[in-house]
CSV table of C-alpha atoms in Angstrom, one decimal:
chain,number,residue,atom,x,y,z
A,1333,MET,CA,0.4,0.2,0.1
A,1334,ARG,CA,1.5,3.2,-0.9
A,1335,ILE,CA,0.0,6.5,2.0
A,1336,LEU,CA,1.2,9.9,1.8
A,1337,ALA,CA,2.6,12.1,4.3
A,1338,ALA,CA,1.7,15.6,3.7
A,1339,GLY,CA,2.9,17.0,6.7
A,1340,ASP,CA,3.6,21.5,7.1
A,1341,HIS,CA,6.0,23.0,9.6
A,1342,PHE,CA,3.9,22.3,12.7
A,1343,VAL,CA,3.0,18.9,12.0
A,1344,GLY,CA,5.4,17.6,10.0
A,1345,THR,CA,5.5,15.1,7.2
A,1346,GLY,CA,8.7,13.0,8.6
A,1347,LEU,CA,6.7,12.8,12.1
A,1348,LEU,CA,3.7,11.6,10.4
A,1349,ALA,CA,5.2,8.8,8.6
A,1350,GLU,CA,6.6,7.8,11.6
A,1351,ALA,CA,3.6,8.1,13.2
A,1352,VAL,CA,1.8,5.9,11.0
A,1353,ARG,CA,5.0,3.6,10.4
A,1354,ALA,CA,4.7,2.8,14.4
A,1355,GLU,CA,1.6,1.9,13.8
A,1356,ILE,CA,1.5,-0.2,11.0
A,1357,GLY,CA,4.8,-1.5,10.5
A,1358,ALA,CA,6.9,-2.3,7.6
A,1359,GLY,CA,6.0,-3.3,4.0
A,1360,HIS,CA,4.7,-0.1,2.7
A,1361,GLU,CA,6.2,2.5,0.4
A,1362,PHE,CA,5.7,6.4,1.7
A,1363,SER,CA,5.6,9.3,-0.7
A,1364,GLU,CA,6.3,12.9,0.9
A,1365,LEU,CA,4.9,16.5,1.0
A,1366,THR,CA,5.7,19.3,3.2
A,1367,LEU,CA,3.8,22.2,2.7
A,1368,PRO,CA,3.9,25.6,3.6
A,1369,TRP,CA,1.7,26.4,6.8
A,1370,PRO,CA,2.6,28.4,8.9
A,1371,VAL,CA,5.4,29.7,7.5
A,1372,GLU,CA,2.7,31.2,4.9
A,1373,PRO,CA,-0.9,31.7,6.1
A,1374,PHE,CA,-3.7,29.2,4.7
A,1375,GLY,CA,-6.1,30.0,3.5
A,1376,PRO,CA,-8.6,29.2,1.0
A,1377,VAL,CA,-8.0,26.5,-2.3
A,1378,ALA,CA,-11.1,25.9,-4.7
A,1379,ASN,CA,-13.8,25.2,-2.1
A,1380,VAL,CA,-12.4,24.7,1.1
A,1381,HIS,CA,-11.3,26.5,3.5
A,1382,GLU,CA,-8.1,26.6,6.1
A,1383,ALA,CA,-5.8,24.9,3.2
A,1384,SER,CA,-2.1,25.3,2.6
A,1385,GLY,CA,-0.2,24.3,-0.9
A,1386,THR,CA,-1.9,23.1,-4.0
A,1387,GLU,CA,-4.1,21.1,-5.6
A,1388,GLU,CA,-1.3,20.4,-8.4
A,1389,GLN,CA,0.8,19.3,-5.5
A,1390,VAL,CA,-1.3,17.3,-4.1
A,1391,ILE,CA,-2.4,15.6,-6.7
A,1392,GLU,CA,1.3,14.8,-8.1
A,1393,ALA,CA,2.0,13.8,-4.3
A,1394,LEU,CA,-1.0,11.7,-4.2
A,1395,ALA,CA,-0.1,9.1,-7.4
A,1396,GLY,CA,-0.1,5.6,-6.6
A,1397,ALA,CA,-2.0,6.0,-2.8
A,1398,GLU,CA,-4.6,4.2,-1.1
A,1399,VAL,CA,-4.4,6.6,1.8
A,1400,ALA,CA,-3.5,10.5,3.0
A,1401,VAL,CA,-2.4,11.9,6.4
A,1402,THR,CA,-2.0,15.5,6.8
A,1403,GLN,CA,-3.0,17.7,8.1
A,1404,MET,CA,-3.7,21.4,5.8
A,1405,ALA,CA,-3.3,19.5,2.4
A,1406,PRO,CA,-6.2,20.5,0.1
A,1407,PHE,CA,-8.8,17.3,-1.4
A,1408,THR,CA,-11.0,19.3,-4.0
A,1409,LYS,CA,-13.0,17.5,-6.0
A,1410,GLN,CA,-9.9,17.7,-8.7
A,1411,VAL,CA,-7.6,16.2,-6.5
A,1412,PHE,CA,-10.4,13.3,-6.1
A,1413,THR,CA,-11.2,13.4,-9.9
A,1414,ALA,CA,-7.3,12.7,-10.2
A,1415,VAL,CA,-6.9,10.4,-8.1
A,1416,PRO,CA,-9.6,7.3,-8.4
A,1417,GLY,CA,-7.2,5.0,-6.2
A,1418,LEU,CA,-7.1,7.3,-2.9
A,1419,LYS,CA,-9.3,5.5,-0.7
A,1420,LEU,CA,-8.3,7.4,2.8
A,1421,VAL,CA,-7.5,11.0,3.8
A,1422,SER,CA,-6.8,11.2,7.8
A,1423,VAL,CA,-6.5,14.9,9.1
A,1424,CYS,CA,-5.2,15.5,11.7
A,1425,ARG,CA,-7.5,18.3,12.6
A,1426,GLY,CA,-10.5,19.4,14.8
A,1427,GLY,CA,-12.5,18.9,12.0
A,1428,PRO,CA,-11.9,18.4,8.0
A,1429,VAL,CA,-12.1,22.2,6.6
A,1430,ASN,CA,-9.7,21.4,4.0
A,1431,VAL,CA,-11.6,18.3,2.1
A,1432,ASP,CA,-14.6,18.6,0.5
A,1433,LEU,CA,-16.8,16.5,2.1
A,1434,ALA,CA,-18.8,15.7,-0.6
A,1435,ALA,CA,-16.8,14.8,-3.4
A,1436,ALA,CA,-14.6,12.2,-0.9
A,1437,THR,CA,-18.0,10.3,-0.4
A,1438,GLU,CA,-19.2,10.9,-3.8
A,1439,ALA,CA,-15.5,9.4,-5.2
A,1440,GLY,CA,-15.7,6.8,-2.1
A,1441,VAL,CA,-13.4,7.8,0.2
A,1442,ALA,CA,-13.5,8.2,3.5
A,1443,VAL,CA,-12.7,11.2,5.5
A,1444,THR,CA,-11.5,11.1,9.5
A,1445,TYR,CA,-10.0,13.8,11.7
A,1446,ALA,CA,-9.1,14.2,14.7
A,1447,PRO,CA,-11.5,15.3,17.3
A,1448,GLY,CA,-10.2,17.3,20.3
A,1449,ARG,CA,-6.2,17.0,19.2
A,1450,ASN,CA,-5.6,20.6,20.7
A,1451,ALA,CA,-7.6,20.9,23.8
A,1452,GLY,CA,-5.1,20.9,26.3
A,1453,ALA,CA,-2.8,23.6,24.9
A,1454,ALA,CA,-6.3,25.4,23.5
A,1455,ALA,CA,-7.8,25.4,27.1
A,1456,GLU,CA,-4.5,26.7,28.6
A,1457,PHE,CA,-4.6,29.1,26.0
A,1458,ALA,CA,-8.0,30.4,26.7
A,1459,VAL,CA,-7.3,30.5,30.4
A,1460,GLY,CA,-3.5,32.7,30.1
A,1461,MET,CA,-6.0,34.8,27.6
A,1462,ILE,CA,-8.5,35.9,30.1
A,1463,LEU,CA,-5.9,35.6,32.9
A,1464,ALA,CA,-4.1,38.1,31.2
A,1465,ALA,CA,-7.1,40.7,30.3
A,1466,MET,CA,-8.6,40.5,33.3
A,1467,ARG,CA,-4.7,41.5,35.5
A,1468,ARG,CA,-3.4,43.6,32.9
A,1469,ILE,CA,-0.7,41.2,32.5
A,1470,SER,CA,0.5,41.9,28.9
A,1471,THR,CA,-0.5,45.1,28.4
A,1472,SER,CA,1.1,46.3,31.5
A,1473,SER,CA,4.4,44.1,30.4
A,1474,ALA,CA,4.1,45.5,27.4
A,1475,GLU,CA,3.8,49.7,28.9
A,1476,LEU,CA,7.0,48.9,31.4
A,1477,LEU,CA,9.5,47.5,29.0
A,1478,GLY,CA,8.5,50.8,26.5
A,1479,GLY,CA,10.0,52.7,29.7
A,1480,THR,CA,6.3,53.3,31.5
A,1481,TRP,CA,5.6,52.8,35.0
A,1482,ARG,CA,1.7,52.3,35.9
A,1483,GLY,CA,1.7,52.6,39.3
A,1484,ASP,CA,-2.0,54.3,38.8
A,1485,TYR,CA,-3.4,50.7,38.4
A,1486,TYR,CA,-2.6,50.3,41.6
A,1487,ALA,CA,-5.8,52.8,41.9
A,1488,TYR,CA,-9.1,51.2,43.2
A,1489,ASP,CA,-10.3,51.6,40.0
A,1490,GLN,CA,-7.7,50.6,37.7
A,1491,THR,CA,-6.9,47.3,39.8
A,1492,GLY,CA,-8.5,44.1,37.3
A,1493,LEU,CA,-11.1,41.4,38.5
A,1494,GLU,CA,-9.7,38.3,40.1
A,1495,LEU,CA,-11.8,34.9,38.9
A,1496,ASP,CA,-12.5,33.7,42.4
A,1497,GLY,CA,-16.4,35.3,41.9
A,1498,THR,CA,-16.2,36.2,38.9
A,1499,THR,CA,-18.2,35.1,35.9
A,1500,VAL,CA,-17.3,33.7,33.2
A,1501,GLY,CA,-19.5,33.2,30.6
A,1502,LEU,CA,-18.4,30.5,27.8
A,1503,VAL,CA,-19.8,30.0,24.5
A,1504,GLY,CA,-19.6,26.7,23.0
A,1505,TYR,CA,-18.7,23.5,24.7
A,1506,GLY,CA,-16.8,21.3,23.1
A,1507,ALA,CA,-13.1,19.6,24.2
A,1508,ILE,CA,-12.1,22.8,25.0
A,1509,GLY,CA,-14.6,25.0,27.2
A,1510,ALA,CA,-15.1,22.1,29.3
A,1511,ARG,CA,-11.7,22.3,29.9
A,1512,VAL,CA,-11.8,25.8,30.2
A,1513,ALA,CA,-14.5,25.7,32.5
A,1514,LYS,CA,-13.2,22.7,34.8
A,1515,VAL,CA,-10.3,25.2,35.2
A,1516,LEU,CA,-12.2,28.5,35.9
A,1517,VAL,CA,-14.6,26.5,38.7
A,1518,ALA,CA,-11.2,25.5,40.8
A,1519,PHE,CA,-10.4,29.2,40.4
A,1520,GLY,CA,-13.5,30.0,41.8
A,1521,ALA,CA,-15.2,31.5,39.1
A,1522,LYS,CA,-18.9,31.1,38.7
A,1523,VAL,CA,-19.5,29.5,35.3
A,1524,LEU,CA,-22.6,29.9,32.7
A,1525,VAL,CA,-22.3,28.5,29.4
A,1526,SER,CA,-24.2,28.5,26.2
A,1527,ASP,CA,-24.5,26.2,23.6
A,1528,PRO,CA,-27.5,24.3,22.0
A,1529,PHE,CA,-25.5,21.0,21.3
A,1530,ALA,CA,-24.0,20.1,24.7
A,1531,ASP,CA,-25.0,17.7,27.4
A,1532,PRO,CA,-26.6,19.4,30.3
A,1533,ALA,CA,-26.0,16.9,32.2
A,1534,ARG,CA,-22.1,17.2,31.8
A,1535,ILE,CA,-22.5,20.8,32.2
A,1536,SER,CA,-24.0,20.6,35.7
A,1537,ALA,CA,-21.6,18.1,36.7
A,1538,ASP,CA,-18.3,20.0,35.9
A,1539,GLY,CA,-20.0,22.6,37.9
A,1540,ALA,CA,-20.9,25.0,35.6
A,1541,GLU,CA,-25.0,26.4,34.6
A,1542,LEU,CA,-26.2,25.9,31.0
A,1543,VAL,CA,-28.3,29.2,30.5
A,1544,GLU,CA,-29.3,30.7,27.0
A,1545,LEU,CA,-26.6,33.2,25.1
A,1546,ASP,CA,-28.6,36.3,25.5
A,1547,ASP,CA,-28.7,35.3,29.5
A,1548,LEU,CA,-24.9,34.3,29.8
A,1549,LEU,CA,-24.0,37.8,28.1
A,1550,ARG,CA,-25.9,39.3,30.5
A,1551,ARG,CA,-24.3,38.3,33.5
A,1552,SER,CA,-20.9,37.7,32.4
A,1553,PHE,CA,-18.2,40.4,33.2
A,1554,VAL,CA,-16.0,37.7,31.1
A,1555,VAL,CA,-17.0,36.0,27.7
A,1556,SER,CA,-14.7,33.6,26.1
A,1557,LEU,CA,-15.8,31.6,22.9
A,1558,HIS,CA,-15.2,28.2,22.2
A,1559,ALA,CA,-18.3,27.5,19.2
A,1560,ARG,CA,-17.0,26.1,15.8
A,1561,LEU,CA,-17.7,28.0,13.3
A,1562,THR,CA,-20.4,27.1,10.8
A,1563,GLU,CA,-23.3,29.3,8.7
A,1564,GLU,CA,-25.2,29.2,11.7
A,1565,THR,CA,-22.3,31.1,14.4
A,1566,ARG,CA,-20.7,32.8,11.9
A,1567,HIS,CA,-20.7,36.6,13.5
A,1568,LEU,CA,-22.6,35.2,16.4
A,1569,ILE,CA,-21.3,37.8,18.6
A,1570,ASP,CA,-22.2,41.3,16.7
A,1571,ALA,CA,-23.2,44.4,18.2
A,1572,ALA,CA,-26.7,44.0,19.6
A,1573,LYS,CA,-24.9,40.3,20.8
A,1574,LEU,CA,-22.0,43.1,22.7
A,1575,ALA,CA,-25.0,46.1,23.7
A,1576,LEU,CA,-26.5,43.0,26.2
A,1577,LEU,CA,-22.7,42.5,28.0
A,1578,PRO,CA,-22.2,44.5,31.8
A,1579,ALA,CA,-20.0,48.1,31.3
A,1580,GLY,CA,-16.2,46.9,31.1
A,1581,ALA,CA,-16.7,43.0,30.6
A,1582,VAL,CA,-13.3,40.8,29.2
A,1583,LEU,CA,-14.6,39.2,26.1
A,1584,VAL,CA,-12.2,36.5,24.6
A,1585,ASN,CA,-11.9,34.8,21.4
A,1586,THR,CA,-9.3,32.0,20.9
A,1587,ALA,CA,-12.0,29.6,19.2
A,1588,ARG,CA,-12.7,30.9,15.0
A,1589,GLY,CA,-12.1,35.0,13.9
A,1590,GLY,CA,-15.6,34.6,12.0
A,1591,LEU,CA,-17.7,34.4,15.6
A,1592,LEU,CA,-17.0,38.4,15.8
A,1593,ASP,CA,-18.4,40.8,14.0
A,1594,TYR,CA,-14.9,42.8,14.5
A,1595,SER,CA,-16.4,46.3,13.4
A,1596,PRO,CA,-18.2,47.2,16.5
A,1597,LEU,CA,-15.5,46.1,18.4
A,1598,PRO,CA,-13.0,49.3,18.2
A,1599,GLU,CA,-16.2,51.5,19.6
A,1600,ALA,CA,-16.4,49.1,22.6
A,1601,LEU,CA,-13.4,49.8,23.5
A,1602,ARG,CA,-12.8,53.1,23.3
A,1603,SER,CA,-16.5,53.8,25.2
A,1604,GLY,CA,-15.5,51.4,27.8
A,1605,ARG,CA,-18.0,49.1,26.9
A,1606,LEU,CA,-15.7,46.6,26.4
A,1607,GLY,CA,-12.5,46.9,29.1
A,1608,ALA,CA,-10.8,44.3,27.3
A,1609,LEU,CA,-10.3,42.1,24.3
A,1610,ALA,CA,-8.3,38.9,23.4
A,1611,LEU,CA,-8.0,37.6,20.6
A,1612,ASP,CA,-5.6,34.4,19.3
A,1613,VAL,CA,-8.2,35.1,15.9
A,1614,TYR,CA,-9.5,37.0,13.2
A,1615,ASP,CA,-11.7,37.9,10.2
A,1616,VAL,CA,-9.0,38.1,8.5
A,1617,GLU,CA,-5.4,36.9,8.9
A,1618,PRO,CA,-2.9,38.1,9.5
A,1619,PRO,CA,-4.8,41.4,10.5
A,1620,PRO,CA,-3.5,44.2,8.0
A,1621,ALA,CA,-1.7,47.3,8.4
A,1622,ASP,CA,-4.7,49.5,8.6
A,1623,TRP,CA,-5.7,47.1,11.0
A,1624,ALA,CA,-8.7,49.5,13.0
A,1625,LEU,CA,-7.7,47.3,16.3
A,1626,ARG,CA,-4.1,48.5,16.1
A,1627,ASP,CA,-4.7,51.5,18.3
A,1628,ALA,CA,-8.0,50.5,20.3
A,1629,PRO,CA,-7.4,50.0,24.6
A,1630,ASN,CA,-7.2,47.2,26.5
A,1631,VAL,CA,-6.5,45.3,23.2
A,1632,ILE,CA,-4.5,41.5,23.9
A,1633,ALA,CA,-3.3,40.0,20.3
A,1634,THR,CA,-1.4,37.0,19.9
A,1635,PRO,CA,-0.7,35.0,15.4
A,1636,HIS,CA,-3.2,32.2,16.1
A,1637,LEU,CA,-1.5,30.2,19.1
A,1638,ALA,CA,-4.1,28.4,20.9
A,1639,GLY,CA,-3.4,24.9,19.8
A,1640,ALA,CA,0.9,25.7,19.1
A,1641,SER,CA,2.1,23.2,21.7
A,1642,ARG,CA,4.2,19.9,20.5
A,1643,GLN,CA,2.3,17.8,22.6
A,1644,THR,CA,-0.8,18.7,20.3
A,1645,ALA,CA,1.4,18.0,16.8
A,1646,GLU,CA,2.3,14.6,18.4
A,1647,ARG,CA,-1.0,13.9,19.5
A,1648,ALA,CA,-2.8,14.6,16.0
A,1649,ALA,CA,0.0,12.6,13.7
A,1650,SER,CA,-0.8,9.6,17.0
A,1651,ILE,CA,-4.5,10.1,16.3
A,1652,VAL,CA,-4.2,10.4,12.4
A,1653,ALA,CA,-1.8,6.9,12.6
A,1654,ALA,CA,-4.3,5.1,14.5
A,1655,GLU,CA,-7.4,5.7,11.8
A,1656,VAL,CA,-4.4,4.5,9.3
A,1657,GLY,CA,-3.9,1.1,11.5
A,1658,ARG,CA,-7.4,0.4,11.8
A,1659,TYR,CA,-8.1,1.0,7.9
A,1660,VAL,CA,-5.4,-1.6,7.3
A,1661,ARG,CA,-6.5,-4.1,9.6
A,1662,GLY,CA,-10.2,-3.7,8.5
A,1663,GLU,CA,-11.9,-2.7,11.4
A,1664,ALA,CA,-14.2,0.5,11.9
A,1665,LEU,CA,-12.4,4.3,11.6
A,1666,ALA,CA,-13.4,6.0,15.2
A,1667,ASN,CA,-13.6,9.7,13.8
A,1668,LEU,CA,-15.6,9.6,10.5
A,1669,ALA,CA,-16.5,12.6,8.7
A,1670,ASN,CA,-18.0,10.9,5.7
A,1671,PRO,CA,-20.4,7.8,7.4
A,1672,GLU,CA,-22.1,7.7,3.8
A,1673,VAL,CA,-18.8,6.0,2.9
A,1674,ALA,CA,-18.8,3.7,6.7
A,1675,ARG,CA,-15.5,0.8,5.0
A,1676,PRO,CA,-14.0,2.2,1.5
């Protein structure tokens, strides 16, 4: 069997190939392709989102392949048409956004993904962003390094708040949101959750409270976004939703840029409607030079790093390799995105 390992500079090609070899043993041929992400930003390729590289590169590398493992390679209708012998694409991401699922299903190609691969890293990062925004950690550090000692931040009306006793709202309760909730509860925060698909019993057992989104926004001093981006959740938090927040509230987005309508954010910060904004994701990545939030007050911005840990890369490779092992052994695939192709 021929296998394509299409890695990048995070989940490396060698890491993918090594994990698959460890899972299925010797006797299989590998072709390798290294894609430019994250040295170059991902983007849409044909009709798939968040991909790296070109269709032509993938088609050439797939010659004779039955299985492909990747994080970012674009698997479009053109790719599936050009490689009729392909049977399995295992994507080491939380969702196969770089795959045309309809085309894969039509071609009889099973597509798997890697839920929870970066849950630990992303949850840690989100909590870090919450703490940084609430306690002015990054902004005061930048000011000090720039030569300004902000002793006035110790004044009562300028101080930050502790998590202990603060109400924090989590929008979305998947693998990441659930981990964040447990950490916040341990800090003594009151945690509210809005997620129409979450299990109420699980949320209650975790020490949180399930509420409607508008109720969450009205009651939460800190709101952290952890929902998936769909047509229904695009711009979930817009000007009308921002207006529900308590004055001076903190908003954190480490999930997907499209969950936020960015246009009202600069004025919300300048007016005090938002006390602080912490972002790791953006509507355009990277943000343009004239980005309106560059000179807005109390903004923390990081370059889409929430899931960036070595453990995430290693875990991702392990998850896709395990799927290849199941395929080779004729077992049911664990994380099948298109169940219509139950057994290729």
